[in-house]
């Protein structure tokens, strides 16, 4: 049984979310304050977090950032704020999805299912693809994947990522040199169940570059293909250099 943590100060909304998710077969824990939510995120070990932005003791963006530092659990923001700037800020804080209130409970449960399904997807097919296409180059690549912990190995150092960042990097590593359109990258991290935009992809790429590039302002690994999308190019010449 998958576990969902609901961090929402509106008791009626929290109970409604809990009821719908429980009916779908999820185990649900509820927190009405940020401090309780952060504590439960560690103790309950959820498979997904539903997080309201307007909490009485701490801003939801800060809660998102705190949880993200400790875990790569998928985080879905729930908010009355519909501005694009709010969505972008949430992505930068480590969120994986964003829903504006009021919303359909049916859509909410569909998005929860999609995020958890993708986060739990087996990696055997990707492992075979990587092994078949990369072989010796895989051992030399400055960026590798720790599949069991869903972390990146960046020049020998483990680096935590969000669910979406990890999925994008997994795709890049499976097909080095291939140019992916923004639409293809959107489908990789969302499928057709959740809201995501070209701007969201750009934010994820910026965050990934900060984590893997030696100089994010002059990226050599994740390259922009102007007017189309992005590609990953393993730069073996820079391994070990500062």
CSV table of C-alpha atoms in Angstrom, one decimal:
chain,number,residue,atom,x,y,z
A,1,UNK,CA,0.0,0.0,0.0
A,2,UNK,CA,1.4,3.3,-1.1
A,3,UNK,CA,1.6,6.1,1.5
A,4,UNK,CA,0.6,9.8,1.0
A,5,UNK,CA,1.3,12.6,3.4
A,6,UNK,CA,-1.1,15.5,3.3
A,7,UNK,CA,0.2,18.8,4.7
A,8,UNK,CA,-2.8,21.1,4.7
A,9,UNK,CA,-4.1,23.5,7.4
A,10,UNK,CA,-7.7,23.6,6.2
A,11,UNK,CA,-9.1,20.7,8.2
A,12,UNK,CA,-12.1,20.2,5.8
A,13,UNK,CA,-9.9,20.1,2.7
A,14,UNK,CA,-7.4,17.8,4.4
A,15,UNK,CA,-10.1,15.4,5.5
A,16,UNK,CA,-11.6,15.4,2.0
A,17,UNK,CA,-8.2,14.7,0.4
A,18,UNK,CA,-7.6,11.9,2.9
A,19,UNK,CA,-11.0,10.4,2.3
A,20,UNK,CA,-10.6,10.3,-1.5
A,21,UNK,CA,-7.1,8.9,-1.3
A,22,UNK,CA,-8.1,6.3,1.3
A,23,UNK,CA,-10.9,5.2,-1.0
A,24,UNK,CA,-8.3,4.7,-3.8
A,25,UNK,CA,-6.3,2.4,-1.5
A,26,UNK,CA,-3.7,4.7,-0.2
A,27,UNK,CA,-2.5,4.9,3.4
A,28,UNK,CA,-2.8,8.6,4.4
A,29,UNK,CA,-1.2,10.7,7.1
A,30,UNK,CA,-2.3,14.3,7.8
A,31,UNK,CA,-0.5,17.3,9.2
A,32,UNK,CA,-2.0,20.7,9.7
A,33,UNK,CA,1.2,22.6,10.4
A,34,UNK,CA,4.5,22.8,8.7
A,35,UNK,CA,6.6,21.5,11.6
A,36,UNK,CA,4.3,18.5,12.0
A,37,UNK,CA,4.5,17.9,8.2
A,38,UNK,CA,8.3,18.0,8.2
A,39,UNK,CA,8.4,15.6,11.1
A,40,UNK,CA,5.9,13.2,9.5
A,41,UNK,CA,7.8,13.3,6.2
A,42,UNK,CA,10.7,11.6,8.0
A,43,UNK,CA,8.7,9.3,10.3
A,44,UNK,CA,5.9,8.2,7.9
A,45,UNK,CA,8.3,7.9,4.9
A,46,UNK,CA,5.6,8.7,2.3
A,47,UNK,CA,5.6,7.7,-1.4
A,48,UNK,CA,4.2,11.2,-2.2
A,49,UNK,CA,3.5,14.5,-0.4
A,50,UNK,CA,0.6,16.8,-1.0
A,51,UNK,CA,1.6,20.2,0.2
A,52,UNK,CA,-0.4,23.4,0.7
A,53,UNK,CA,1.5,26.6,0.3
A,54,UNK,CA,-0.4,28.6,2.9
A,55,UNK,CA,0.5,27.1,6.2
A,56,UNK,CA,0.2,28.9,9.6
A,57,UNK,CA,3.7,28.5,10.8
A,58,UNK,CA,5.9,28.3,7.7
A,59,UNK,CA,5.6,29.1,4.0
A,60,UNK,CA,4.9,26.0,1.9
A,61,UNK,CA,7.8,26.8,-0.4
A,62,UNK,CA,10.2,26.5,2.6
A,63,UNK,CA,8.6,23.2,3.7
A,64,UNK,CA,9.1,21.9,0.1
A,65,UNK,CA,12.8,22.9,0.2
A,66,UNK,CA,13.3,21.3,3.6
A,67,UNK,CA,11.7,18.0,2.5
A,68,UNK,CA,13.6,18.0,-0.8
A,69,UNK,CA,17.0,18.3,1.0
A,70,UNK,CA,16.2,15.1,2.9
A,71,UNK,CA,14.3,13.1,0.3
A,72,UNK,CA,13.5,12.7,-3.4
A,73,UNK,CA,9.9,11.8,-2.6
A,74,UNK,CA,7.5,13.3,-5.3
A,75,UNK,CA,5.9,16.5,-4.0
A,76,UNK,CA,2.7,18.0,-5.4
A,77,UNK,CA,1.9,21.6,-4.5
A,78,UNK,CA,-1.8,22.5,-3.8
A,79,UNK,CA,-2.4,26.3,-3.9
A,80,UNK,CA,-5.0,29.0,-4.5
A,81,UNK,CA,-2.2,30.9,-6.4
A,82,UNK,CA,-2.4,30.4,-10.2
A,83,UNK,CA,0.4,32.7,-11.4
A,84,UNK,CA,3.1,31.2,-13.5
A,85,UNK,CA,5.7,32.8,-11.2
A,86,UNK,CA,4.3,30.7,-8.3
A,87,UNK,CA,4.6,27.5,-10.4
A,88,UNK,CA,8.1,28.3,-11.4
A,89,UNK,CA,9.1,29.1,-7.8
A,90,UNK,CA,7.6,25.8,-6.6
A,91,UNK,CA,9.7,23.9,-9.2
A,92,UNK,CA,12.8,25.7,-8.1
A,93,UNK,CA,12.0,24.7,-4.5
A,94,UNK,CA,11.9,21.0,-5.6
A,95,UNK,CA,8.2,20.4,-6.3
A,96,UNK,CA,7.2,17.9,-9.0
A,97,UNK,CA,3.7,19.0,-9.7
A,98,UNK,CA,1.3,21.9,-9.0
A,99,UNK,CA,-2.4,22.0,-8.8
A,100,UNK,CA,-4.5,25.2,-8.4
A,101,UNK,CA,-7.5,25.2,-6.0
A,102,UNK,CA,-10.3,24.4,-6.5
A,103,UNK,CA,-9.5,21.2,-8.4
A,104,UNK,CA,-11.2,18.0,-9.3
A,105,UNK,CA,-10.6,15.2,-6.8
A,106,UNK,CA,-10.6,12.8,-9.7
A,107,UNK,CA,-7.8,14.7,-11.4
A,108,UNK,CA,-5.9,14.9,-8.2
A,109,UNK,CA,-6.0,11.2,-7.6
A,110,UNK,CA,-5.0,10.6,-11.2
A,111,UNK,CA,-2.0,12.8,-10.8
A,112,UNK,CA,-1.0,11.2,-7.5
A,113,UNK,CA,-1.2,7.8,-9.2
A,114,UNK,CA,0.9,9.0,-12.1
A,115,UNK,CA,3.6,10.5,-10.0
A,116,UNK,CA,3.9,7.4,-7.7
A,117,UNK,CA,3.8,5.0,-10.7
A,118,UNK,CA,6.6,6.8,-12.4
A,119,UNK,CA,8.6,7.1,-9.2
A,120,UNK,CA,8.3,3.3,-8.6
A,121,UNK,CA,8.9,2.3,-12.2
A,122,UNK,CA,11.5,-0.5,-12.6
A,123,UNK,CA,14.7,0.5,-14.1
A,124,UNK,CA,15.6,-2.8,-15.8
A,125,UNK,CA,14.7,-1.6,-19.3
A,126,UNK,CA,16.8,1.5,-18.9
A,127,UNK,CA,19.7,-0.4,-17.5
A,128,UNK,CA,19.7,-2.7,-20.6
A,129,UNK,CA,19.6,0.4,-22.9
A,130,UNK,CA,22.4,2.1,-21.1
A,131,UNK,CA,24.5,-1.1,-21.1
A,132,UNK,CA,23.9,-1.8,-24.7
A,133,UNK,CA,24.6,1.7,-26.0
A,134,UNK,CA,27.3,2.9,-23.7
A,135,UNK,CA,29.5,0.0,-22.5
A,136,UNK,CA,33.0,1.3,-21.8
A,137,UNK,CA,31.9,4.9,-22.2
A,138,UNK,CA,29.5,4.4,-19.2
A,139,UNK,CA,32.4,3.8,-16.9
A,140,UNK,CA,34.2,7.0,-18.0
A,141,UNK,CA,31.1,9.2,-17.9
A,142,UNK,CA,31.4,12.0,-15.3
A,143,UNK,CA,27.7,11.5,-14.6
A,144,UNK,CA,26.2,8.1,-13.5
A,145,UNK,CA,23.0,6.9,-11.8
A,146,UNK,CA,22.6,5.2,-8.5
A,147,UNK,CA,19.5,3.3,-9.3
A,148,UNK,CA,18.8,1.8,-5.9
A,149,UNK,CA,18.8,5.2,-4.2
A,150,UNK,CA,17.7,7.3,-7.2
A,151,UNK,CA,20.7,9.6,-6.9
A,152,UNK,CA,23.2,11.0,-9.3
A,153,UNK,CA,26.9,10.2,-9.1
A,154,UNK,CA,28.6,13.4,-10.2
A,155,UNK,CA,32.3,12.9,-10.6
A,156,UNK,CA,32.3,10.4,-7.8
A,157,UNK,CA,30.0,12.4,-5.5
A,158,UNK,CA,26.4,11.4,-4.7
A,159,UNK,CA,23.9,14.2,-5.5
A,160,UNK,CA,20.2,14.3,-4.6
A,161,UNK,CA,17.7,15.2,-7.3
A,162,UNK,CA,13.9,15.7,-7.5
A,163,UNK,CA,11.9,13.0,-9.2
A,164,UNK,CA,11.6,14.9,-12.4
A,165,UNK,CA,15.3,15.8,-12.5
A,166,UNK,CA,16.3,12.2,-12.0
A,167,UNK,CA,13.9,11.0,-14.8
A,168,UNK,CA,15.3,13.6,-17.2
A,169,UNK,CA,18.9,12.6,-16.4
A,170,UNK,CA,18.0,8.9,-16.8
A,171,UNK,CA,16.7,9.6,-20.3
A,172,UNK,CA,19.7,11.7,-21.3
A,173,UNK,CA,22.2,9.0,-20.1
A,174,UNK,CA,20.3,6.3,-22.0
A,175,UNK,CA,20.6,8.2,-25.3
A,176,UNK,CA,23.7,10.4,-25.2
A,177,UNK,CA,23.9,12.8,-28.1
A,178,UNK,CA,20.2,12.5,-29.0
A,179,UNK,CA,18.3,15.8,-29.3
A,180,UNK,CA,15.1,15.8,-27.3
A,181,UNK,CA,12.3,18.3,-27.9
A,182,UNK,CA,10.7,19.9,-24.9
A,183,UNK,CA,7.5,18.0,-25.7
A,184,UNK,CA,9.5,14.7,-25.5
A,185,UNK,CA,11.0,15.7,-22.2
A,186,UNK,CA,7.5,16.8,-20.9
A,187,UNK,CA,6.2,13.3,-21.7
A,188,UNK,CA,9.1,11.7,-19.9
A,189,UNK,CA,8.4,13.3,-16.6
A,190,UNK,CA,4.6,13.6,-16.7
A,191,UNK,CA,3.1,11.3,-19.4
A,192,UNK,CA,-0.3,12.7,-20.1
A,193,UNK,CA,-1.7,12.8,-16.5
A,194,UNK,CA,-0.3,16.0,-15.1
A,195,UNK,CA,0.3,19.7,-15.9
A,196,UNK,CA,3.7,20.7,-17.1
A,197,UNK,CA,5.0,23.4,-19.5
A,198,UNK,CA,8.0,24.2,-21.6
A,199,UNK,CA,9.0,26.7,-18.9
A,200,UNK,CA,8.9,23.9,-16.3
A,201,UNK,CA,11.3,21.9,-18.5
A,202,UNK,CA,13.7,24.9,-18.7
A,203,UNK,CA,13.6,25.2,-14.9
A,204,UNK,CA,14.5,21.6,-14.4
A,205,UNK,CA,17.4,21.9,-16.9
A,206,UNK,CA,18.7,24.9,-15.0
A,207,UNK,CA,18.5,23.0,-11.8
A,208,UNK,CA,20.2,20.0,-13.3
A,209,UNK,CA,23.0,22.1,-14.7
A,210,UNK,CA,23.7,23.5,-11.3
A,211,UNK,CA,24.1,20.0,-10.0
A,212,UNK,CA,26.2,18.4,-12.7
A,213,UNK,CA,28.1,21.1,-14.6
A,214,UNK,CA,31.4,22.5,-13.5
A,215,UNK,CA,30.3,25.9,-14.8
A,216,UNK,CA,26.5,26.0,-15.1
A,217,UNK,CA,26.8,29.3,-17.0
A,218,UNK,CA,28.8,27.6,-19.7
A,219,UNK,CA,27.2,24.1,-19.8
A,220,UNK,CA,29.2,21.3,-21.6
A,221,UNK,CA,27.1,18.3,-20.6
A,222,UNK,CA,23.5,19.4,-21.1
A,223,UNK,CA,23.5,21.4,-24.3
A,224,UNK,CA,20.7,23.7,-25.6
A,225,UNK,CA,19.6,23.0,-29.1
A,226,UNK,CA,18.1,26.4,-29.9
A,227,UNK,CA,14.5,26.5,-31.1
A,228,UNK,CA,14.1,22.8,-30.3
A,229,UNK,CA,15.2,21.3,-27.0
A,230,UNK,CA,18.2,19.8,-25.3
A,231,UNK,CA,20.8,17.0,-25.6
A,232,UNK,CA,23.3,15.4,-23.3
A,233,UNK,CA,26.9,15.1,-24.4
A,234,UNK,CA,29.4,13.3,-22.1
A,235,UNK,CA,32.5,15.6,-21.9
A,236,UNK,CA,35.2,13.1,-21.0
A,237,UNK,CA,38.0,15.7,-21.5
A,238,UNK,CA,36.9,17.5,-18.3
A,239,UNK,CA,36.8,14.5,-15.9
A,240,UNK,CA,38.7,15.4,-12.8
A,241,UNK,CA,39.4,18.9,-13.8
A,242,UNK,CA,38.3,22.0,-12.0
